[in-house]
XYZ file of C-alpha atoms in Angstrom:
282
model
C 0.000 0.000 0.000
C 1.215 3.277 -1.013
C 2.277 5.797 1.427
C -0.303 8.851 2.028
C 0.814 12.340 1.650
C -1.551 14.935 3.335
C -1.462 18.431 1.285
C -3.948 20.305 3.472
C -6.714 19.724 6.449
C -9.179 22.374 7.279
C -12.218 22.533 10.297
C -15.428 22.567 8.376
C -18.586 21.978 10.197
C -16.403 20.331 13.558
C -15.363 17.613 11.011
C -12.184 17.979 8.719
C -11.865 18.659 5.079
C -8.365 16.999 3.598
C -6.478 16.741 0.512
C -4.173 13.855 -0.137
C -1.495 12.822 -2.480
C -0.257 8.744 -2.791
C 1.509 7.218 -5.520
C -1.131 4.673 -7.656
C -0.047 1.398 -8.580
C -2.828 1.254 -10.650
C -2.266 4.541 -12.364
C 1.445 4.225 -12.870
C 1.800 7.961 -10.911
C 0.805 10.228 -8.144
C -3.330 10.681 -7.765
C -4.596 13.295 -5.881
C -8.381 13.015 -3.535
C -10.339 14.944 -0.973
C -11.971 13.265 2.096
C -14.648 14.943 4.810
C -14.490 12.878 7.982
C -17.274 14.193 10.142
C -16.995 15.024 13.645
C -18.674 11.055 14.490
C -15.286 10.143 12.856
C -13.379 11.009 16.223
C -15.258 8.286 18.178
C -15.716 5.768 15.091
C -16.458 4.196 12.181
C -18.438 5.824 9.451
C -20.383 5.127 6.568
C -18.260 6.203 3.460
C -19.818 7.821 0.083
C -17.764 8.336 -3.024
C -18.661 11.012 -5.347
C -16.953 10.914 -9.053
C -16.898 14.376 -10.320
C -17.297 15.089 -14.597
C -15.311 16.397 -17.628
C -12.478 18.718 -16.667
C -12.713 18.455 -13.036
C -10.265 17.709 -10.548
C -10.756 16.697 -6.773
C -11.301 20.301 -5.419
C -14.216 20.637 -7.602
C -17.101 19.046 -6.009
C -14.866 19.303 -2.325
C -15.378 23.367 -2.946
C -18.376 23.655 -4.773
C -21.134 21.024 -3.654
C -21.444 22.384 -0.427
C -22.250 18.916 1.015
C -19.937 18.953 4.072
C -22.181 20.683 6.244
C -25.078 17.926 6.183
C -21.992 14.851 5.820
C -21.464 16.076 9.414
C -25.069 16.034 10.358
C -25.154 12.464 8.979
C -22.010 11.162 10.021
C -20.898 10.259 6.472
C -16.970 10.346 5.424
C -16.906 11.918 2.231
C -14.302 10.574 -0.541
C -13.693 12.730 -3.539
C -10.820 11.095 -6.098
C -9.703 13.361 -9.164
C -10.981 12.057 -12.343
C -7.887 10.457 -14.289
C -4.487 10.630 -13.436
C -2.144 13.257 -14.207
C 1.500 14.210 -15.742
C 0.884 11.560 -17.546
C 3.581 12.881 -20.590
C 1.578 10.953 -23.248
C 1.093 12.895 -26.279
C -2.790 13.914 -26.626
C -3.618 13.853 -22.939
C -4.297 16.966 -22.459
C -5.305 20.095 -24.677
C -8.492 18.376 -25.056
C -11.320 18.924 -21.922
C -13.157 15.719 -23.841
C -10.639 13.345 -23.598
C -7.058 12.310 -21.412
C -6.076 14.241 -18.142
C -9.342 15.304 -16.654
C -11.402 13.262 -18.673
C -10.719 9.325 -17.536
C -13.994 8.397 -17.664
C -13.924 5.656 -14.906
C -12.683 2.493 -17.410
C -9.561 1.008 -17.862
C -8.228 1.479 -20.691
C -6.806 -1.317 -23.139
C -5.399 0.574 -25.950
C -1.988 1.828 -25.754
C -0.571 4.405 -24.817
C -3.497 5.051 -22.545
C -3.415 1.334 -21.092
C -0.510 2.052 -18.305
C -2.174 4.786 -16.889
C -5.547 5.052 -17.521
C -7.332 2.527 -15.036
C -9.620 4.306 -13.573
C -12.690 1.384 -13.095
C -10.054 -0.287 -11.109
C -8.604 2.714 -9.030
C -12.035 3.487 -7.932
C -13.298 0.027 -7.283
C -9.848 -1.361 -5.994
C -7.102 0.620 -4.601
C -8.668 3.702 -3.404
C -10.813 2.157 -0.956
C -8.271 -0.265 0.520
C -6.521 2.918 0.421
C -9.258 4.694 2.025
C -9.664 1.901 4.774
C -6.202 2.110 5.531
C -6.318 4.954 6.872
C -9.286 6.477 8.021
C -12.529 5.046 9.781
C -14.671 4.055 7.672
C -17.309 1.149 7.857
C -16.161 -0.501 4.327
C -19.544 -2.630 4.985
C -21.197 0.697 4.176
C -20.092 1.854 1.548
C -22.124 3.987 -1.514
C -21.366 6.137 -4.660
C -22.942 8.792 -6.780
C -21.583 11.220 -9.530
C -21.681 14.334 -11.894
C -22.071 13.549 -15.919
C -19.393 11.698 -16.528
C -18.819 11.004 -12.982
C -22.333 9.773 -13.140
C -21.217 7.440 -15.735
C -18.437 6.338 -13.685
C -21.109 6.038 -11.001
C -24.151 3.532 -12.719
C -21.566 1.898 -14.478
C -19.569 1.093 -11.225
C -22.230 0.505 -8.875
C -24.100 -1.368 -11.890
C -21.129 -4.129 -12.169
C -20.383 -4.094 -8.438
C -23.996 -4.106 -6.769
C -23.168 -5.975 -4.001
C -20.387 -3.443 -2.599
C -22.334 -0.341 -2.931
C -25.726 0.275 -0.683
C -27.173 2.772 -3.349
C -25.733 5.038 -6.470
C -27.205 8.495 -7.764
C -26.251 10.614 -10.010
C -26.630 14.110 -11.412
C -26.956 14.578 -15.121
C -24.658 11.339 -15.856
C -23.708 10.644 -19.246
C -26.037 6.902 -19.517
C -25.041 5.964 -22.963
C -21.603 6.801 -23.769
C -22.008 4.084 -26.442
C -24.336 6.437 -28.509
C -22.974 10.113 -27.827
C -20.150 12.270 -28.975
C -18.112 12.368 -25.503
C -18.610 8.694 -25.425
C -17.418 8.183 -29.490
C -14.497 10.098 -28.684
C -13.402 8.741 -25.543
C -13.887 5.031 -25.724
C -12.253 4.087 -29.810
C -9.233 5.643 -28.227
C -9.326 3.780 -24.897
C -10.758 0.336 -25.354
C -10.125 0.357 -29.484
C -12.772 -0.011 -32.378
C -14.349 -3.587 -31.146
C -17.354 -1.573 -29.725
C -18.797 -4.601 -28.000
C -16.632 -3.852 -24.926
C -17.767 -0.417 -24.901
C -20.779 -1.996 -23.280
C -18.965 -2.925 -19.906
C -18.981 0.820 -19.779
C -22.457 1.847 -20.662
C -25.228 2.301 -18.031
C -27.790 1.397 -20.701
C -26.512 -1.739 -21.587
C -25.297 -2.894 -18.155
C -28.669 -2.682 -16.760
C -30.161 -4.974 -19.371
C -27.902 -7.256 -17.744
C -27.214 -6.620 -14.052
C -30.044 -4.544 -12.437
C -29.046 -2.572 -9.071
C -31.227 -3.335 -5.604
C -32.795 -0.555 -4.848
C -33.908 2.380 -6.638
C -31.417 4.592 -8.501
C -31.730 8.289 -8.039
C -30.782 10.816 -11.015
C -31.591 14.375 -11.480
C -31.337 16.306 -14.655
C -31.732 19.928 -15.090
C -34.093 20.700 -18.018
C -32.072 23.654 -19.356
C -29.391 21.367 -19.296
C -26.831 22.367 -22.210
C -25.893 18.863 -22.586
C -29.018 17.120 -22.378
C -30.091 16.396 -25.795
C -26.895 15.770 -27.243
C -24.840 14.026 -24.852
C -26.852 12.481 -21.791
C -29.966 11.391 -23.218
C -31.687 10.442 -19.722
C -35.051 8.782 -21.868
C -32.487 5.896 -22.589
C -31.277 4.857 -19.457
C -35.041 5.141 -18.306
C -36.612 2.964 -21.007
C -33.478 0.843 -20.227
C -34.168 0.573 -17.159
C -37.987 0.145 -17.781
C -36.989 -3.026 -19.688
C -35.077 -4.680 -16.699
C -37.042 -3.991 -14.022
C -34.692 -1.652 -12.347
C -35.839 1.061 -9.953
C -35.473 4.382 -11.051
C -36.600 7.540 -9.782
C -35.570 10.536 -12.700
C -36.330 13.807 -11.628
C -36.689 16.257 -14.191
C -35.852 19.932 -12.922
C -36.971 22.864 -14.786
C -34.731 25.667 -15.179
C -31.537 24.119 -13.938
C -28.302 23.097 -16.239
C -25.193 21.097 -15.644
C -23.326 23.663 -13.202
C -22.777 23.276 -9.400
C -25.638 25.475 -8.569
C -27.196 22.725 -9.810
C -25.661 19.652 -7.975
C -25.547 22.386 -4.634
C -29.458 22.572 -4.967
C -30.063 19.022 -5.052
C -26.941 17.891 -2.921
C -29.237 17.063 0.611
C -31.992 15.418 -1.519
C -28.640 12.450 -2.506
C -26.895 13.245 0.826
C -30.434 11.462 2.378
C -30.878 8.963 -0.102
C -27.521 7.310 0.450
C -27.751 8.423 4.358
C -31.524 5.843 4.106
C -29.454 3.245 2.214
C -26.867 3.613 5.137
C -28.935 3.114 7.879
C -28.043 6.864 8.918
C -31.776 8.734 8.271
């Protein structure tokens, strides 16, 4: 297990807000994530939630602008936010492109070189991270759940879709459910996992739920003025998808909201309390 740097720890709500630095073995480099331990975290273990931020975003994003610390430490939930690919990666094309490379790992592991050696994402966030995680802080790994942000939303279904035994629920805000079938996703996943598009299905909410449903309902809110909604998240799929399966959904359709954090900041308690039910917190 790699050694854990600590880059910064602030009070926030009598709990503590940190940033942390270890060297991946997965990831062939250094990854960067936040954690909130709540103040219940001084006399024990807590139920852990993992949120995957989107497109462009780092591990500060969602840690700064989701304002969800203050009801974590009502709840007692430890907080886990991971950046979303690794970074310094020196391959040429990772970055000058917010689509696709640094900041845009989309949660898979990539088979195609050069992206294979670093771009594992699926098993950073399934694998090391939380033995990472349970290392060392206090969390009950029992309890464990996991929501996202568009393509961390993605990362999210798809995750908690092929895992749903390890997670006790998964939401998401505006995820991206069909990669398979958008632009971000026709970029992103010829370049990772190569032209054989059947395996683009292990990474495709819509087609893993045909398969494996999730137990429980699955919570997703989309923001009607949305400027990615019709052309890259397509929520009517995953909902007939899930239709077809039998899997619980509940999409809520918000007017007037799009795909910012005043968005996710609105509707932050609403998932807080879902996962906090599924936790045996509420």
């Amino acid at each position: 297990m790699s050694t854990l740097e600590k880059i910064s720890e602030q009070r926030s709500f009598d709990g503590v807000q940190g940033i942390y630095r270890h060297t991946s073995t997965t990831c062939a480099g250094p990854m960067r994530f936040a954690v909130y331990q709540p103040p219940q975290a001084e006399k024990g273990r807590c139920p852990v939630l993992y949120y995957l931020a989107g497109l462009t975003c780092t591990e500060e994003t969602a840690t700064i602008k989701a304002g969800a610390q203050r009801l974590a430490s009502e709840l007692g939930l430890i907080l886990v936010m991971p950046d979303t690919s690794p970074r310094g990666t020196n391959i040429d094309g990772a970055t000058g492109d917010w689509e696709f490379g640094e900041g845009a790992g989309f949660y898979l592991d990539a088979t195609q070189a050069p992206w294979s050696k670093n771009f594992r994402m699926y098993s950073y966030i399934v694998d090391e991270l939380p033995a990472l995680i349970a290392e060392n802080f206090p969390i009950d790994a029992a309890r464990s759940s996991i929501f996202g942000h568009s393509m961390g939303g993605h990362g999210a279904l798809t995750i908690a879709l092929k895992n749903p035994h390890r997670y006790r629920s998964v939401s998401a805000f505006a995820p991206i459910v069909a990669p398979s079938q958008v632009p971000w996703g026709l970029k992103a996943l010829p370049r990772y996992l190569g032209e054989d598009t059947p395996t683009w299905a292990d990474y495709d909410a819509c087609e893993l739920v045909r398969k494996q449903t999730f137990p429980g309902t699955i919570l997703i809110d989309q923001g009607e003025a949305d400027q990615f909604l019709e052309g890259q998240l397509k929520p009517e799929l995953f909902d007939q998808a899930c239709a077809e399966a039998g899997q619980e959904l509940l999409l809520r359709r918000q007017a007037g909201y799009d795909h910012s954090y005043w968005f996710i900041s609105t509707f932050m308690e609403d998932h807080l309390r879902h996962h906090a039910a599924a936790l045996a917190l509420a």
